[in-house]
C-alpha atoms as one frame of an Amber mdcrd trajectory, in Angstrom:
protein
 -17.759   4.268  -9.804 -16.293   2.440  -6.985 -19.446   0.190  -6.514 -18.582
  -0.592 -10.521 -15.131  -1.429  -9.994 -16.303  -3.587  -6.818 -18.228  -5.318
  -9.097 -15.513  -5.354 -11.742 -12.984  -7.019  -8.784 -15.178 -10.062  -8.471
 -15.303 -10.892 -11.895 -11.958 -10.272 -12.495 -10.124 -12.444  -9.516 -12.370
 -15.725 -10.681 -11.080 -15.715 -14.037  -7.459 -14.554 -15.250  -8.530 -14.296
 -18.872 -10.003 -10.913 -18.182  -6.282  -9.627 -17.685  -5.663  -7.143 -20.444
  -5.099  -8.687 -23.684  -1.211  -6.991 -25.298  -3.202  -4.564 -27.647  -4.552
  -2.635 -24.653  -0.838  -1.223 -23.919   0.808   1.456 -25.565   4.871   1.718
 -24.517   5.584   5.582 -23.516   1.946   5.472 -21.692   1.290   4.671 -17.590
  -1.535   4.787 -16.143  -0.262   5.087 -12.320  -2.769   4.860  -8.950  -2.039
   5.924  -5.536  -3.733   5.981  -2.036  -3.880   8.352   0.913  -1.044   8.809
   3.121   2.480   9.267   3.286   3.662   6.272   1.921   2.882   7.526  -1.700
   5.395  10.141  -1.706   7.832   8.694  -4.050   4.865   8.849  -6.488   3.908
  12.389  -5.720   7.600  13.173  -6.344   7.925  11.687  -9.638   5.397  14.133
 -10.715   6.174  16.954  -8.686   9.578  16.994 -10.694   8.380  15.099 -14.055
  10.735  12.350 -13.568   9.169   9.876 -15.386   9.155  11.942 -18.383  12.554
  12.641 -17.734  13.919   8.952 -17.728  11.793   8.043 -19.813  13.223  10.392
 -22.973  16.608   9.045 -22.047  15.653   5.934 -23.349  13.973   6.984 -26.544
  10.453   7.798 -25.622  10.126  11.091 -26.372   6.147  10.788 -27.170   5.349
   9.611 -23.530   1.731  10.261 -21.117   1.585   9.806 -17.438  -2.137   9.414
 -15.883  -2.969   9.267 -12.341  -5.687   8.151 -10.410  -6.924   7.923  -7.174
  -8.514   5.503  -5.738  -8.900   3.638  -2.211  -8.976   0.450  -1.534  -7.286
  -2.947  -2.558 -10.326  -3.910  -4.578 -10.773  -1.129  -6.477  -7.515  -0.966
  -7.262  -6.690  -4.811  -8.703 -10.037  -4.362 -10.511  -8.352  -1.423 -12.064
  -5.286  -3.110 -12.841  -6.876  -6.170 -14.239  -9.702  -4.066 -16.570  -6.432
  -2.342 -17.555  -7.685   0.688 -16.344  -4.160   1.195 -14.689  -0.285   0.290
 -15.242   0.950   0.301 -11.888  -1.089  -0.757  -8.921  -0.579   0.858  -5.549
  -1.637  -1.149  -2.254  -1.114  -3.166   0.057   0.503  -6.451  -0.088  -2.779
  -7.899   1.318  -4.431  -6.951  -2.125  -1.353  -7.790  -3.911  -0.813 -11.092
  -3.057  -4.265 -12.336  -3.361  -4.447 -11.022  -6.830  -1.362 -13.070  -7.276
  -2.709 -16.007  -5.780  -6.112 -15.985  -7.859  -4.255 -14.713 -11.043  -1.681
 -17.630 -10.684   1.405 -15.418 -10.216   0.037 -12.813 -13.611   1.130  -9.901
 -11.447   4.340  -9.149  -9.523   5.794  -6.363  -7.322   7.441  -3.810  -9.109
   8.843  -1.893  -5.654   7.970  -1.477  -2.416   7.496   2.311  -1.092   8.622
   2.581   2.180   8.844   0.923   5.188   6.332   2.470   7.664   4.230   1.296
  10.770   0.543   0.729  10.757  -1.066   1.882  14.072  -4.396   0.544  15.878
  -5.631   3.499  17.320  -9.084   4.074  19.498 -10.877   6.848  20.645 -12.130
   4.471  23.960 -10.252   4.118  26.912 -11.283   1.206  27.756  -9.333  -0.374
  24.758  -6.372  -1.432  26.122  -5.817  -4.519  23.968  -7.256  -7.044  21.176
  -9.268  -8.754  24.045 -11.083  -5.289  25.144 -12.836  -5.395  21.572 -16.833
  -6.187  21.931 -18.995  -6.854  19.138 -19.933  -3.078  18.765 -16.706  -1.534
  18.716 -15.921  -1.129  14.628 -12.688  -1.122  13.480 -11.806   1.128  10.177
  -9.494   0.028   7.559  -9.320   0.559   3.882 -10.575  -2.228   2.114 -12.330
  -5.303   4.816 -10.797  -8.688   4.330  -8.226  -7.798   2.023  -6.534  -4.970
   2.902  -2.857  -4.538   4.414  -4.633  -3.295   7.579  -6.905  -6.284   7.565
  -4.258  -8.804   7.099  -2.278  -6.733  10.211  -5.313  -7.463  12.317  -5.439
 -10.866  11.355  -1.851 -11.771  12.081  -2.495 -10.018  15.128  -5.476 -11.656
  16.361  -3.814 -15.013  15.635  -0.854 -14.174  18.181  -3.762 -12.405  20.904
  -6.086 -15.498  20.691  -4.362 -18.585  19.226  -3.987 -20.405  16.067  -7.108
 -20.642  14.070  -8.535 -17.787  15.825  -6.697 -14.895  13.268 -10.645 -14.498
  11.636 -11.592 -13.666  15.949 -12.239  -9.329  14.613 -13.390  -9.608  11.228
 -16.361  -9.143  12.102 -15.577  -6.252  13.355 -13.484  -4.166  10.713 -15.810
  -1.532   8.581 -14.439  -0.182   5.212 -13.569   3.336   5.258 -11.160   5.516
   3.754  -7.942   6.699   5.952  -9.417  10.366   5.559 -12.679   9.322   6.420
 -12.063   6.505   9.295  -9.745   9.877  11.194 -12.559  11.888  10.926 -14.742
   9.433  11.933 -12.947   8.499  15.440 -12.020  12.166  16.143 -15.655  13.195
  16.160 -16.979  10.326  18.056 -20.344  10.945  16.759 -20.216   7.554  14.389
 -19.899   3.856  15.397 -16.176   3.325  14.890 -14.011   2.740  17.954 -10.601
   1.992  16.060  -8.912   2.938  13.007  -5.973   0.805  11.536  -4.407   3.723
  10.022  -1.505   4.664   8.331   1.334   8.166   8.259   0.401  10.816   8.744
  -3.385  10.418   9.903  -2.321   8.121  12.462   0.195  10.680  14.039  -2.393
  13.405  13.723  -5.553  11.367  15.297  -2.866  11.003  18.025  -2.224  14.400
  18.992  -6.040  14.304  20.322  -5.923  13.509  23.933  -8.972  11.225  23.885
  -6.984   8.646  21.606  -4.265   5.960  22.034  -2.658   3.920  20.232  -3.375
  -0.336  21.182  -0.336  -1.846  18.667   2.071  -0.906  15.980   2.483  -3.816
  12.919   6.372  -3.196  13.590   5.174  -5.008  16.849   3.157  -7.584  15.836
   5.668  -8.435  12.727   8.693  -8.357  14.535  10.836  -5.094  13.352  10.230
  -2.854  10.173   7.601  -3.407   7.427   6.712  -2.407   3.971   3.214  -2.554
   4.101   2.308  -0.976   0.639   3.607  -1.716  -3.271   3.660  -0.800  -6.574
   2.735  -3.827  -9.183   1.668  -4.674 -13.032   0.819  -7.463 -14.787   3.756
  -9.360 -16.486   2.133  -9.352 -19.659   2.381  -5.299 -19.112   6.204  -5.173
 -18.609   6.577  -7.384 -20.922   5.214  -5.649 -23.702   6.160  -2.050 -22.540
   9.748  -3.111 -21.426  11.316   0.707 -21.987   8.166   2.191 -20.086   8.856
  -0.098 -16.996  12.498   0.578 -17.074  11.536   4.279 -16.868   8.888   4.510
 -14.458  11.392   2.300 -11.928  14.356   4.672 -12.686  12.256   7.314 -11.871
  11.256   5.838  -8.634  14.427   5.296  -7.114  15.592   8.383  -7.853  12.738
  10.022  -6.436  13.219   7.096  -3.940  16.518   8.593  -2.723  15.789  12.345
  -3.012  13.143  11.999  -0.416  16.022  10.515   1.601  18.644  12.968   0.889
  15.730  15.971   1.054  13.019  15.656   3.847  12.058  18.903   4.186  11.879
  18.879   0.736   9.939  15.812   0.500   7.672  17.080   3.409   6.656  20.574
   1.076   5.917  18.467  -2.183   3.729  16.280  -0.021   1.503  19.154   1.594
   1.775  20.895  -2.282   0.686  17.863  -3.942  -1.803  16.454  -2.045  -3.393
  20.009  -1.153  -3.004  19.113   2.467  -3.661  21.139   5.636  -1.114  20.248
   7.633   2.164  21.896   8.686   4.955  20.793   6.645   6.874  20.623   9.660
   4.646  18.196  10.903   4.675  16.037   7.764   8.539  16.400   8.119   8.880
  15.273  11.360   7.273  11.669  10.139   9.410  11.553   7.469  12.692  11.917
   9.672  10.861   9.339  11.890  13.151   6.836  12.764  10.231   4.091  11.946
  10.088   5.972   8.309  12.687   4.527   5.434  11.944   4.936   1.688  12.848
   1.905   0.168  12.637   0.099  -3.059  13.427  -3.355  -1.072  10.415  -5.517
   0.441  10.942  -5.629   4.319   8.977  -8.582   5.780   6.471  -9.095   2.745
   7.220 -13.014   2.650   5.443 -13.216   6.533   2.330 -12.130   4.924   2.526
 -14.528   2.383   3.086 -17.392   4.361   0.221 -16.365   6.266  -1.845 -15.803
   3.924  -0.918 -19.496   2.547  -0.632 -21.068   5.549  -4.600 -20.034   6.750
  -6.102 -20.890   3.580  -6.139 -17.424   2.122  -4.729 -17.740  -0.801  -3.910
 -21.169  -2.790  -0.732 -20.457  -4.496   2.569 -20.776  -2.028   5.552 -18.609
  -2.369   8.655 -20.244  -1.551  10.461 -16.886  -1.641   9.679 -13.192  -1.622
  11.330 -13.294  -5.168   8.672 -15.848  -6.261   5.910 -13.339  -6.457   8.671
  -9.453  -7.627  10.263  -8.790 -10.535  13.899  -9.441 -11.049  14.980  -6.022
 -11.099  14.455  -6.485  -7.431  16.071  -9.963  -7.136  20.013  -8.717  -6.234
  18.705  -6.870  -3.488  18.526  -8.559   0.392  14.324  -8.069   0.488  12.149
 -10.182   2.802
C-alpha cells in the first residue's frame, strides 16, 4: 500500500487537477491521518473523548463519521490527501509546504500541533557534530528529502558547511519510520548511525548510555518550533464549511485540555496508542518545558523561506498567513 501511494504522490504533485473534484466530499464526514509520536496527541484526544462528534452536533450535524488512518511519511500522506483518501493531513511542514508549492497554494494549514524539538541522536561516539558524518554513517528520518526531519538537516547543514552546501547529508538520510529508525540505532545490528527523531522515541533512545544527542532544531532554528501540521485542500473547507468548523473546535479544546491535564493527556496517549511506556514517562515530556500544545505556527515561515530561497519549492510566501487558513490569521504565528 505504501509503495501505491508513493506512486500515487508523484502523479499527484505534477498535476493539481488530480485534487479531489467537490463530489468526493460529504459535510459531517473526516477522514483524519496521524503519525507516530507525541505530537499527535491533540488528535488522539479528540477521539479518546469524541469531541469531534461532540462539536460537531452543536452545529447541526447530527449524522457525522470520523475515520482515521495511519500512515508515515510526508509522501504518503499528501498522496492521501490529494487522492482524497483523507480530510486532514498530518505532517510536517516540509511535506506541507511543498505540496503547497507544486499545488499552487490548493492546500493550507489548518493548525499546528505543538511546538516540540527534533533531536539528532547517534549511537557512535565518535559523532560529535555534522562534520563527524562519513559516507557510511545513515541517518533515519521519516520520509528522505521531504520530510520535517530532512528539511532540519538541511537548514542545518547549510549553517555547519556554508551556503549552497544545505544538500552536504542527503546522501546520507535513509527512510524509516520513528518506531523503526529507534529500534534500529538501539540494536546496532543495522547500518544507521543517527536518527532525526521526534517525542517520545527520542527521549527514550536517550536513556541508553551508548547514545547522545549531536543538535536539537530549537538550536539550529533559533528558539521553539512547530515542526508538524494539520492541513486540507481549500476546495475541502470550502465545501464542508460546518465539518471544518467542527473538527478545529474540537482541536483546541482538546488543544487546551492537554494543557490544563498532563497526566491526563500522558494516560490517553499510552491508552490510545497501545504503548509500552510508563505514563509517567510520557508525562514528564509533556510537562517538558520544550513541550507547548499550540494551535499557532512557531517559526514555520523560516522553512519556507528556505525552502524558496534554495530552489525547493517555486512558489514564495511573503507571510506565514500566505500559505494557513484565516481562522488562524488574528493569532501572532511565525
Amino acid at each position: 500500500m505504501l509503495k501505491s501511494l508513493k506512486l500515487a504522490a508523484a502523479a499527484a504533485l505534477a498535476l493539481t487537477a488530480l485534487l479531489p473534484s467537490p463530489s468526493a466530499y460529504a459535510e459531517g464526514l473526516i477522514r483524519i491521518s496521524q503519525q507516530f509520536g507525541t505530537l499527535y496527541l491533540p488528535l488522539h484526544v479528540i477521539r479518546d473523548q469524541n469531541l469531534f462528534e461532540e462539536h460537531a452536533k452543536a452545529l447541526g450535524l447530527d449524522d457525522v463519521k470520523v475515520e482515521w488512518a495511519q500512515l508515515s511519511g510526508g509522501d504518503a500522506i499528501n498522496a492521501a490527501l490529494l487522492s482524497g483518501s483523507i480530510d486532514i493531513a498530518a505532517a510536517g511542514i516540509g511535506p506541507f509546504l511543498t505540496l503547497w508549492g507544486r499545488t499552487d497554494g490548493a492546500v493550507k494549514i489548518v493548525a499546528g500541533l505543538a511546538n516540540q524539538p527534533n533531536y539528532l541522536i547517534t549511537s557512535n561516539p565518535d559523532i560529535k557534530s555534522l562534520k563527524d558524518f562519513k559516507a557510511t554513517d545513515k541517518i533515519a528520518l521519516p520520509a528522505v528529502g521531504v520530510s520535517v526531519q530532512a528539511r532540519i538537516l538541511q537548514i542545518a547543514a547549510e549553517k555547519e558547511f556554508g551556503a549552497g552546501n544545505q544538500g552536504k547529508l542527503d546522501n546520507n538520510a535513509v527512510t524509516l519510520a520513528h518506531p523503526d529508525a529507534t529500534a534500529a540505532l538501539l540494536s546496532g545490528s543495522t547500518e544507521i548511525a543517527a536518527h532525526l527523531s521526534n517525542t517520545p522515541f527520542q527521549e527514550q533512545a536517550l536513556k541508553d548510555p551508548k547514545i547522545h544527542k549531536i543538535l536539537s532544531s530549537y538550536d539550529v532554528l533559533g528558539g521553539p518550533v512547530t515542526p508538524t501540521y494539520l492541513y486540507a485542500t481549500t476546495e475541502w473547507r470550502k465545501e464542508n464549511p460546518k465539518t471544518f468548523q467542527a473538527f478545529l473546535g474540537a482541536l483546541k479544546e482538546a488543544t487546551a485540555w492537554i494543557e490544563a491535564n498532563k497526566k491526563g493527556a500522558a494516560e490517553t496517549y499510552v491508552r490510545v496508542e497501545k504503548s509500552k511506556l510508563d505514563p509517567a514517562f510520557v508525562q514528564s515530556l509533556i510537562e517538558s518545558p520544550e513541550s507547548k500544545f499550540t494551535i499557532v505556527p512557531t517559526r514555520s515561515y523560516a522553512f519556507a523561506d528556505f525552502l524558496y530561497r534554495t530552489g525547493a519549492i517555486k512558489k514564495k510566501a511573503e507571510s506565514w498567513k500566505d500559505y494557513t487558513f484565516e481562522e488562524l490569521h488574528n493569532e501572532s504565528g511565525s
